[in-house]
PDB file of C-alpha atoms in Angstrom:
ATOM      1  CA  MET A  30      16.026 -38.091 -43.890  1.00 54.00           C
ATOM      2  CA  ILE A  31      14.366 -39.297 -40.670  1.00 51.00           C
ATOM      3  CA  PRO A  32      16.469 -38.966 -37.535  1.00 53.00           C
ATOM      4  CA  ARG A  33      17.646 -42.079 -35.731  1.00 51.00           C
ATOM      5  CA  LEU A  34      15.844 -41.038 -32.552  1.00 45.00           C
ATOM      6  CA  PHE A  35      12.526 -41.257 -34.421  1.00 39.00           C
ATOM      7  CA  PHE A  36      13.192 -44.894 -35.357  1.00 36.00           C
ATOM      8  CA  SER A  37      14.190 -45.724 -31.781  1.00 40.00           C
ATOM      9  CA  VAL A  38      11.039 -44.131 -30.354  1.00 38.00           C
ATOM     10  CA  PHE A  39       8.864 -45.684 -33.089  1.00 37.00           C
ATOM     11  CA  PHE A  40      10.300 -49.151 -32.390  1.00 36.00           C
ATOM     12  CA  LEU A  41       9.838 -48.675 -28.628  1.00 37.00           C
ATOM     13  CA  VAL A  42       6.174 -47.679 -29.088  1.00 38.00           C
ATOM     14  CA  LEU A  43       5.606 -50.525 -31.545  1.00 37.00           C
ATOM     15  CA  SER A  44       7.189 -53.022 -29.136  1.00 37.00           C
ATOM     16  CA  ALA A  45       5.001 -51.851 -26.263  1.00 37.00           C
ATOM     17  CA  SER A  46       1.878 -52.140 -28.420  1.00 36.00           C
ATOM     18  CA  PHE A  47       2.730 -55.593 -29.724  1.00 38.00           C
ATOM     19  CA  PRO A  48       4.761 -57.464 -27.109  1.00 43.00           C
ATOM     20  CA  ILE A  49       7.050 -60.102 -28.497  1.00 43.00           C
ATOM     21  CA  SER A  50       6.443 -63.485 -26.898  1.00 44.00           C
ATOM     22  CA  SER A  51       9.327 -65.802 -26.306  1.00 47.00           C
ATOM     23  CA  GLY A  52       6.989 -68.785 -26.328  1.00 52.00           C
ATOM     24  CA  SER A  53       8.292 -69.857 -22.952  1.00 52.00           C
ATOM     25  CA  GLU A  54       5.168 -69.192 -20.893  1.00 69.00           C
ATOM     26  CA  GLU A  55       5.026 -71.622 -17.993  1.00 86.00           C
ATOM     27  CA  LYS A  56       2.135 -74.047 -18.025  1.00 93.00           C
ATOM     28  CA  GLU A  57       0.487 -74.749 -14.708  1.00 96.00           C
ATOM     29  CA  LYS A  58      -1.154 -77.941 -13.462  1.00 97.00           C
ATOM     30  CA  THR A  59      -4.315 -78.266 -11.431  1.00 97.00           C
ATOM     31  CA  LEU A  60      -6.566 -81.017 -10.188  1.00 97.00           C
ATOM     32  CA  ALA A  61     -10.109 -81.328 -11.469  1.00 98.00           C
ATOM     33  CA  MET A  62     -12.619 -83.778 -10.076  1.00 98.00           C
ATOM     34  CA  ILE A  63     -16.047 -84.721 -11.346  1.00 98.00           C
ATOM     35  CA  LYS A  64     -17.946 -85.655  -8.202  1.00 97.00           C
ATOM     36  CA  PRO A  65     -20.459 -88.519  -7.863  1.00 96.00           C
ATOM     37  CA  ASP A  66     -23.437 -86.411  -9.001  1.00 92.00           C
ATOM     38  CA  GLY A  67     -21.568 -85.437 -12.158  1.00 93.00           C
ATOM     39  CA  LEU A  68     -20.680 -89.016 -13.036  1.00 92.00           C
ATOM     40  CA  LEU A  69     -24.098 -90.402 -12.142  1.00 91.00           C
ATOM     41  CA  GLY A  70     -25.768 -87.602 -14.095  1.00 89.00           C
ATOM     42  CA  ASN A  71     -23.799 -88.581 -17.205  1.00 91.00           C
ATOM     43  CA  TYR A  72     -22.078 -85.188 -17.501  1.00 95.00           C
ATOM     44  CA  THR A  73     -18.565 -86.599 -17.865  1.00 96.00           C
ATOM     45  CA  GLU A  74     -18.144 -86.287 -21.628  1.00 96.00           C
ATOM     46  CA  ARG A  75     -19.746 -82.835 -21.776  1.00 96.00           C
ATOM     47  CA  ILE A  76     -17.469 -81.589 -18.967  1.00 97.00           C
ATOM     48  CA  LYS A  77     -14.397 -83.016 -20.702  1.00 97.00           C
ATOM     49  CA  GLU A  78     -15.440 -81.279 -23.952  1.00 97.00           C
ATOM     50  CA  VAL A  79     -15.733 -77.963 -22.113  1.00 97.00           C
ATOM     51  CA  ILE A  80     -12.312 -78.512 -20.514  1.00 98.00           C
ATOM     52  CA  VAL A  81     -10.639 -79.099 -23.872  1.00 98.00           C
ATOM     53  CA  ASP A  82     -12.578 -76.282 -25.564  1.00 97.00           C
ATOM     54  CA  TYR A  83     -11.327 -73.914 -22.846  1.00 97.00           C
ATOM     55  CA  GLY A  84      -7.727 -74.754 -23.789  1.00 97.00           C
ATOM     56  CA  PHE A  85      -6.799 -77.266 -21.109  1.00 98.00           C
ATOM     57  CA  SER A  86      -4.869 -80.439 -21.779  1.00 98.00           C
ATOM     58  CA  ILE A  87      -6.044 -83.468 -19.813  1.00 98.00           C
ATOM     59  CA  LEU A  88      -2.723 -85.069 -18.929  1.00 97.00           C
ATOM     60  CA  ARG A  89      -4.074 -87.968 -16.879  1.00 97.00           C
ATOM     61  CA  GLU A  90      -7.345 -89.206 -15.483  1.00 97.00           C
ATOM     62  CA  ILE A  91      -8.505 -91.908 -13.130  1.00 97.00           C
ATOM     63  CA  THR A  92     -11.846 -93.060 -11.853  1.00 97.00           C
ATOM     64  CA  ALA A  93     -11.790 -93.744  -8.131  1.00 96.00           C
ATOM     65  CA  GLN A  94     -14.202 -94.830  -5.446  1.00 97.00           C
ATOM     66  CA  LEU A  95     -13.253 -92.942  -2.299  1.00 97.00           C
ATOM     67  CA  ASP A  96     -13.698 -94.721   1.016  1.00 97.00           C
ATOM     68  CA  GLN A  97     -14.365 -92.800   4.218  1.00 97.00           C
ATOM     69  CA  ASP A  98     -10.699 -92.601   5.191  1.00 97.00           C
ATOM     70  CA  SER A  99      -9.505 -91.324   1.821  1.00 97.00           C
ATOM     71  CA  ALA A 100     -12.354 -88.803   1.525  1.00 97.00           C
ATOM     72  CA  ALA A 101     -11.687 -87.593   5.083  1.00 96.00           C
ATOM     73  CA  SER A 102      -7.987 -87.268   4.304  1.00 96.00           C
ATOM     74  CA  PHE A 103      -8.603 -85.378   1.052  1.00 95.00           C
ATOM     75  CA  TYR A 104     -10.998 -82.939   2.757  1.00 94.00           C
ATOM     76  CA  ALA A 105      -9.134 -82.841   6.104  1.00 92.00           C
ATOM     77  CA  GLU A 106      -9.099 -79.023   6.157  1.00 90.00           C
ATOM     78  CA  HIS A 107     -12.891 -79.120   6.570  1.00 91.00           C
ATOM     79  CA  SER A 108     -12.916 -81.698   9.393  1.00 92.00           C
ATOM     80  CA  SER A 109     -14.029 -79.215  12.066  1.00 94.00           C
ATOM     81  CA  ARG A 110     -16.885 -77.790  10.003  1.00 94.00           C
ATOM     82  CA  SER A 111     -20.504 -78.802  10.514  1.00 93.00           C
ATOM     83  CA  PHE A 112     -20.960 -80.070   6.951  1.00 92.00           C
ATOM     84  CA  PHE A 113     -17.973 -82.458   7.094  1.00 94.00           C
ATOM     85  CA  PRO A 114     -19.944 -85.682   7.840  1.00 96.00           C
ATOM     86  CA  SER A 115     -22.389 -85.060   4.990  1.00 95.00           C
ATOM     87  CA  LEU A 116     -19.499 -84.131   2.658  1.00 94.00           C
ATOM     88  CA  ILE A 117     -17.783 -87.447   3.398  1.00 96.00           C
ATOM     89  CA  LYS A 118     -21.038 -89.362   2.950  1.00 97.00           C
ATOM     90  CA  TYR A 119     -21.622 -87.620  -0.370  1.00 96.00           C
ATOM     91  CA  MET A 120     -18.072 -88.083  -1.674  1.00 97.00           C
ATOM     92  CA  THR A 121     -18.209 -91.813  -0.896  1.00 97.00           C
ATOM     93  CA  SER A 122     -21.662 -92.269  -2.469  1.00 97.00           C
ATOM     94  CA  GLY A 123     -20.259 -93.104  -5.896  1.00 97.00           C
ATOM     95  CA  PRO A 124     -17.162 -92.944  -8.064  1.00 97.00           C
ATOM     96  CA  VAL A 125     -15.333 -89.727  -8.948  1.00 98.00           C
ATOM     97  CA  LEU A 126     -13.325 -88.906 -12.045  1.00 98.00           C
ATOM     98  CA  VAL A 127     -10.051 -87.189 -11.195  1.00 98.00           C
ATOM     99  CA  MET A 128      -8.140 -85.353 -13.910  1.00 98.00           C
ATOM    100  CA  LEU A 129      -4.779 -83.657 -14.060  1.00 98.00           C
ATOM    101  CA  LEU A 130      -5.219 -80.527 -16.165  1.00 98.00           C
ATOM    102  CA  GLU A 131      -2.553 -78.283 -17.650  1.00 97.00           C
ATOM    103  CA  LYS A 132      -2.497 -74.876 -19.304  1.00 97.00           C
ATOM    104  CA  GLU A 133      -1.218 -71.389 -18.612  1.00 97.00           C
ATOM    105  CA  ASN A 134      -3.015 -70.028 -15.545  1.00 97.00           C
ATOM    106  CA  ALA A 135      -4.708 -73.410 -15.042  1.00 98.00           C
ATOM    107  CA  ILE A 136      -5.776 -72.963 -11.416  1.00 97.00           C
ATOM    108  CA  ALA A 137      -7.536 -69.626 -11.863  1.00 97.00           C
ATOM    109  CA  ASP A 138      -8.971 -70.568 -15.268  1.00 98.00           C
ATOM    110  CA  TRP A 139     -10.401 -73.859 -13.945  1.00 98.00           C
ATOM    111  CA  ARG A 140     -11.995 -72.064 -10.991  1.00 97.00           C
ATOM    112  CA  THR A 141     -13.517 -69.524 -13.370  1.00 97.00           C
ATOM    113  CA  LEU A 142     -14.808 -72.293 -15.607  1.00 97.00           C
ATOM    114  CA  ILE A 143     -16.441 -74.255 -12.772  1.00 97.00           C
ATOM    115  CA  GLY A 144     -18.151 -71.198 -11.263  1.00 97.00           C
ATOM    116  CA  PRO A 145     -19.263 -70.501  -7.695  1.00 96.00           C
ATOM    117  CA  THR A 146     -19.366 -73.295  -5.100  1.00 93.00           C
ATOM    118  CA  ASP A 147     -23.147 -72.957  -4.748  1.00 95.00           C
ATOM    119  CA  ALA A 148     -24.608 -74.347  -7.973  1.00 95.00           C
ATOM    120  CA  CYS A 149     -27.886 -72.474  -7.375  1.00 95.00           C
ATOM    121  CA  LYS A 150     -25.950 -69.190  -7.333  1.00 96.00           C
ATOM    122  CA  ALA A 151     -23.917 -70.318 -10.355  1.00 96.00           C
ATOM    123  CA  LYS A 152     -27.093 -70.796 -12.397  1.00 96.00           C
ATOM    124  CA  ILE A 153     -27.880 -67.092 -11.841  1.00 97.00           C
ATOM    125  CA  THR A 154     -24.482 -65.384 -11.785  1.00 96.00           C
ATOM    126  CA  HIS A 155     -22.400 -67.716 -13.994  1.00 96.00           C
ATOM    127  CA  PRO A 156     -24.894 -69.480 -16.293  1.00 96.00           C
ATOM    128  CA  ASN A 157     -22.162 -70.802 -18.613  1.00 95.00           C
ATOM    129  CA  SER A 158     -20.167 -72.438 -15.808  1.00 96.00           C
ATOM    130  CA  ILE A 159     -19.900 -76.178 -15.253  1.00 97.00           C
ATOM    131  CA  ARG A 160     -21.685 -75.947 -11.898  1.00 97.00           C
ATOM    132  CA  ALA A 161     -24.576 -74.113 -13.543  1.00 96.00           C
ATOM    133  CA  MET A 162     -24.712 -76.899 -16.134  1.00 95.00           C
ATOM    134  CA  CYS A 163     -24.803 -79.855 -13.765  1.00 95.00           C
ATOM    135  CA  GLY A 164     -24.629 -78.837 -10.093  1.00 94.00           C
ATOM    136  CA  GLN A 165     -27.546 -79.076  -7.695  1.00 94.00           C
ATOM    137  CA  ASP A 166     -26.558 -77.016  -4.629  1.00 93.00           C
ATOM    138  CA  SER A 167     -23.522 -76.034  -2.544  1.00 90.00           C
ATOM    139  CA  GLU A 168     -22.634 -79.634  -1.662  1.00 89.00           C
ATOM    140  CA  LYS A 169     -23.711 -81.491  -4.771  1.00 93.00           C
ATOM    141  CA  ASN A 170     -22.002 -79.052  -7.069  1.00 94.00           C
ATOM    142  CA  CYS A 171     -20.692 -81.559  -9.605  1.00 95.00           C
ATOM    143  CA  VAL A 172     -16.991 -80.639  -9.675  1.00 97.00           C
ATOM    144  CA  HIS A 173     -14.012 -79.812  -7.501  1.00 96.00           C
ATOM    145  CA  GLY A 174     -11.141 -77.502  -8.290  1.00 95.00           C
ATOM    146  CA  SER A 175      -7.951 -76.647  -6.458  1.00 94.00           C
ATOM    147  CA  ASP A 176      -8.026 -73.084  -5.150  1.00 92.00           C
ATOM    148  CA  SER A 177      -4.294 -72.298  -4.980  1.00 94.00           C
ATOM    149  CA  LEU A 178      -0.939 -73.524  -6.183  1.00 95.00           C
ATOM    150  CA  LEU A 179      -0.218 -75.243  -2.860  1.00 95.00           C
ATOM    151  CA  SER A 180      -3.645 -76.898  -2.804  1.00 94.00           C
ATOM    152  CA  ALA A 181      -3.148 -78.053  -6.391  1.00 95.00           C
ATOM    153  CA  GLN A 182       0.215 -79.590  -5.509  1.00 95.00           C
ATOM    154  CA  ARG A 183      -1.234 -81.380  -2.478  1.00 95.00           C
ATOM    155  CA  GLU A 184      -4.343 -82.584  -4.304  1.00 96.00           C
ATOM    156  CA  ILE A 185      -2.461 -83.729  -7.402  1.00 97.00           C
ATOM    157  CA  SER A 186      -0.039 -85.726  -5.264  1.00 95.00           C
ATOM    158  CA  PHE A 187      -2.997 -87.254  -3.400  1.00 96.00           C
ATOM    159  CA  PHE A 188      -4.161 -88.976  -6.597  1.00 96.00           C
ATOM    160  CA  PHE A 189      -1.062 -88.869  -8.807  1.00 93.00           C
ATOM    161  CA  GLU A 190       1.877 -89.389  -6.457  1.00 85.00           C
ATOM    162  CA  ASP A 191       4.501 -89.241  -9.206  1.00 79.00           C
ATOM    163  CA  VAL A 192       3.408 -85.830 -10.553  1.00 69.00           C
ATOM    164  CA  SER A 193       3.678 -83.311  -7.725  1.00 45.00           C
ATOM    165  CA  SER A 194       6.573 -82.255  -5.565  1.00 41.00           C
ATOM    166  CA  GLY A 195       4.593 -83.396  -2.546  1.00 38.00           C
ATOM    167  CA  GLU A 196       4.293 -79.954  -0.945  1.00 39.00           C
ATOM    168  CA  THR A 197       1.255 -79.772   1.236  1.00 37.00           C
ATOM    169  CA  ASN A 198      -1.226 -77.159   2.301  1.00 37.00           C
ATOM    170  CA  THR A 199      -3.919 -77.858   4.817  1.00 36.00           C
ATOM    171  CA  THR A 200      -6.126 -74.835   4.205  1.00 38.00           C
ATOM    172  CA  HIS A 201      -8.282 -74.107   1.223  1.00 39.00           C
ATOM    173  CA  ASP A 202     -11.839 -72.985   0.718  1.00 44.00           C
ATOM    174  CA  GLU A 203     -13.135 -75.102  -2.131  1.00 49.00           C
ATOM    175  CA  LEU A 204     -15.343 -78.146  -1.968  1.00 52.00           C
TER     176      LEU A 204
END
């Protein structure tokens, strides 16, 4: 006869080795944008395939042509930086595809998938990233991704007003 304590310890060890999931993991939303160079370079379908293959759901998408005011508003946190005028010129040079993505850990996973801001660096250090696939440099890097939960909420509400709670954050580091 095996003592009861053995079964209790065995079950405890087994439970720690194989955690039981309740299936209630919270899905997170993030904003993804294919910039003008990505759309003009005909990378849209390939990028969307990678997104889905990586486990994201594309909840909504819109194609937009940003004017100077909307681009300046979207990138307002960079307004004092030297590259701001060229960023606005670039972001208004053609249409962008904006997508609302969802999955567990969406913000961090999307940032991992897109790779470093500088596409030249991405080609060396993250050769399987989206920026390595279609980016040109640190400005024309093909895609944008929210860098935090607050940035995601602000950016999602910028394009999809009915989706986010409207919380804003005026500082983030991603172009």
